[in-house]
Amino acid sequence: MPLWLSVLIAILAGMILIRVGVGVLLMIRQPLPPPPPPGELRRVKITFRCSVCYTEVRMTTAPEEDPAPPRHCGDDMDLVAPIDE
């Protein structure tokens, strides 16, 4: 492979890497979406555990105070303990 072709490929690869890096940085820079209007979601602190694989999920917001348990591995998850603040 001639030297000029290797240099050209290296320059193109560098430009692509720079463009991808700048794109990632611009995506990170995006502001967070605004919070939902008050009253639509309630703050809750409830932990659920899957009885099959023991995966735990902490629910922090829900449309009601006693939300239905999420499903995991095809079954409803078990309530571990509500955490009161």
PDB file of C-alpha atoms in Angstrom:
ATOM      1  CA  MET A   1       0.000   0.000   0.000  1.00  0.00           C
ATOM      2  CA  PRO A   2       1.484   3.362  -0.915  1.00  0.00           C
ATOM      3  CA  LEU A   3       2.366   5.796   1.851  1.00  0.00           C
ATOM      4  CA  TRP A   4      -0.020   8.507   0.622  1.00  0.00           C
ATOM      5  CA  LEU A   5      -2.946   6.069   0.797  1.00  0.00           C
ATOM      6  CA  SER A   6      -2.083   5.126   4.396  1.00  0.00           C
ATOM      7  CA  VAL A   7      -1.901   8.810   5.326  1.00  0.00           C
ATOM      8  CA  LEU A   8      -5.239   9.484   3.638  1.00  0.00           C
ATOM      9  CA  ILE A   9      -6.899   6.594   5.490  1.00  0.00           C
ATOM     10  CA  ALA A  10      -5.428   7.803   8.804  1.00  0.00           C
ATOM     11  CA  ILE A  11      -6.709  11.349   8.204  1.00  0.00           C
ATOM     12  CA  LEU A  12     -10.198  10.081   7.319  1.00  0.00           C
ATOM     13  CA  ALA A  13     -10.273   7.805  10.371  1.00  0.00           C
ATOM     14  CA  GLY A  14      -9.185  10.712  12.577  1.00  0.00           C
ATOM     15  CA  MET A  15     -11.905  12.966  11.163  1.00  0.00           C
ATOM     16  CA  ILE A  16     -14.535  10.292  11.767  1.00  0.00           C
ATOM     17  CA  LEU A  17     -13.358   9.780  15.357  1.00  0.00           C
ATOM     18  CA  ILE A  18     -13.415  13.521  16.026  1.00  0.00           C
ATOM     19  CA  ARG A  19     -16.914  13.844  14.548  1.00  0.00           C
ATOM     20  CA  VAL A  20     -18.222  10.932  16.631  1.00  0.00           C
ATOM     21  CA  GLY A  21     -16.572  12.325  19.778  1.00  0.00           C
ATOM     22  CA  VAL A  22     -18.055  15.777  19.263  1.00  0.00           C
ATOM     23  CA  GLY A  23     -21.471  14.199  18.621  1.00  0.00           C
ATOM     24  CA  VAL A  24     -21.295  12.243  21.886  1.00  0.00           C
ATOM     25  CA  LEU A  25     -20.289  15.362  23.810  1.00  0.00           C
ATOM     26  CA  LEU A  26     -23.181  17.313  22.298  1.00  0.00           C
ATOM     27  CA  MET A  27     -25.636  14.565  23.293  1.00  0.00           C
ATOM     28  CA  ILE A  28     -24.349  14.644  26.876  1.00  0.00           C
ATOM     29  CA  ARG A  29     -24.737  18.408  26.956  1.00  0.00           C
ATOM     30  CA  GLN A  30     -28.511  18.246  26.311  1.00  0.00           C
ATOM     31  CA  PRO A  31     -30.524  19.533  29.296  1.00  0.00           C
ATOM     32  CA  LEU A  32     -32.707  17.173  31.299  1.00  0.00           C
ATOM     33  CA  PRO A  33     -36.375  17.099  30.351  1.00  0.00           C
ATOM     34  CA  PRO A  34     -38.626  19.207  32.575  1.00  0.00           C
ATOM     35  CA  PRO A  35     -40.243  17.417  35.525  1.00  0.00           C
ATOM     36  CA  PRO A  36     -43.884  16.366  35.156  1.00  0.00           C
ATOM     37  CA  PRO A  37     -46.512  18.809  36.394  1.00  0.00           C
ATOM     38  CA  PRO A  38     -47.255  18.534  40.120  1.00  0.00           C
ATOM     39  CA  GLY A  39     -50.038  16.107  40.929  1.00  0.00           C
ATOM     40  CA  GLU A  40     -49.486  13.707  38.041  1.00  0.00           C
ATOM     41  CA  LEU A  41     -46.878  11.575  39.805  1.00  0.00           C
ATOM     42  CA  ARG A  42     -46.429  11.009  43.519  1.00  0.00           C
ATOM     43  CA  ARG A  43     -43.157  10.439  45.305  1.00  0.00           C
ATOM     44  CA  VAL A  44     -42.975   6.909  46.723  1.00  0.00           C
ATOM     45  CA  LYS A  45     -40.123   4.828  48.122  1.00  0.00           C
ATOM     46  CA  ILE A  46     -41.072   1.199  47.621  1.00  0.00           C
ATOM     47  CA  THR A  47     -38.766  -1.752  46.925  1.00  0.00           C
ATOM     48  CA  PHE A  48     -39.921  -4.856  45.061  1.00  0.00           C
ATOM     49  CA  ARG A  49     -38.053  -8.167  44.616  1.00  0.00           C
ATOM     50  CA  CYS A  50     -38.531 -10.847  41.970  1.00  0.00           C
ATOM     51  CA  SER A  51     -39.178 -14.214  43.623  1.00  0.00           C
ATOM     52  CA  VAL A  52     -37.568 -16.087  40.707  1.00  0.00           C
ATOM     53  CA  CYS A  53     -34.237 -14.299  40.123  1.00  0.00           C
ATOM     54  CA  TYR A  54     -34.138 -11.986  43.210  1.00  0.00           C
ATOM     55  CA  THR A  55     -33.766  -8.818  41.147  1.00  0.00           C
ATOM     56  CA  GLU A  56     -34.733  -5.770  43.211  1.00  0.00           C
ATOM     57  CA  VAL A  57     -36.436  -2.638  41.887  1.00  0.00           C
ATOM     58  CA  ARG A  58     -36.939   0.580  43.841  1.00  0.00           C
ATOM     59  CA  MET A  59     -39.919   2.616  42.713  1.00  0.00           C
ATOM     60  CA  THR A  60     -39.535   6.330  43.403  1.00  0.00           C
ATOM     61  CA  THR A  61     -42.511   7.851  41.570  1.00  0.00           C
ATOM     62  CA  ALA A  62     -45.935   6.446  40.786  1.00  0.00           C
ATOM     63  CA  PRO A  63     -49.350   7.790  39.779  1.00  0.00           C
ATOM     64  CA  GLU A  64     -50.837   6.529  43.067  1.00  0.00           C
ATOM     65  CA  GLU A  65     -49.605   5.950  46.603  1.00  0.00           C
ATOM     66  CA  ASP A  66     -49.944   2.150  46.466  1.00  0.00           C
ATOM     67  CA  PRO A  67     -48.790   1.224  42.954  1.00  0.00           C
ATOM     68  CA  ALA A  68     -49.269  -2.259  41.554  1.00  0.00           C
ATOM     69  CA  PRO A  69     -46.111  -4.376  41.658  1.00  0.00           C
ATOM     70  CA  PRO A  70     -44.100  -4.525  38.433  1.00  0.00           C
ATOM     71  CA  ARG A  71     -43.757  -7.809  36.560  1.00  0.00           C
ATOM     72  CA  HIS A  72     -40.427  -9.581  36.148  1.00  0.00           C
ATOM     73  CA  CYS A  73     -39.704 -13.121  34.913  1.00  0.00           C
ATOM     74  CA  GLY A  74     -43.414 -13.397  34.076  1.00  0.00           C
ATOM     75  CA  ASP A  75     -44.630 -12.951  37.689  1.00  0.00           C
ATOM     76  CA  ASP A  76     -45.549 -10.015  39.898  1.00  0.00           C
ATOM     77  CA  MET A  77     -42.669  -8.885  42.092  1.00  0.00           C
ATOM     78  CA  ASP A  78     -42.976  -9.139  45.895  1.00  0.00           C
ATOM     79  CA  LEU A  79     -43.049  -6.064  48.122  1.00  0.00           C
ATOM     80  CA  VAL A  80     -39.850  -6.020  50.179  1.00  0.00           C
ATOM     81  CA  ALA A  81     -40.337  -3.029  52.432  1.00  0.00           C
ATOM     82  CA  PRO A  82     -41.685   0.460  52.056  1.00  0.00           C
ATOM     83  CA  ILE A  83     -39.063   2.976  53.099  1.00  0.00           C
ATOM     84  CA  ASP A  84     -40.542   5.872  55.053  1.00  0.00           C
ATOM     85  CA  GLU A  85     -38.692   9.141  55.231  1.00  0.00           C
TER      86      GLU A  85
END
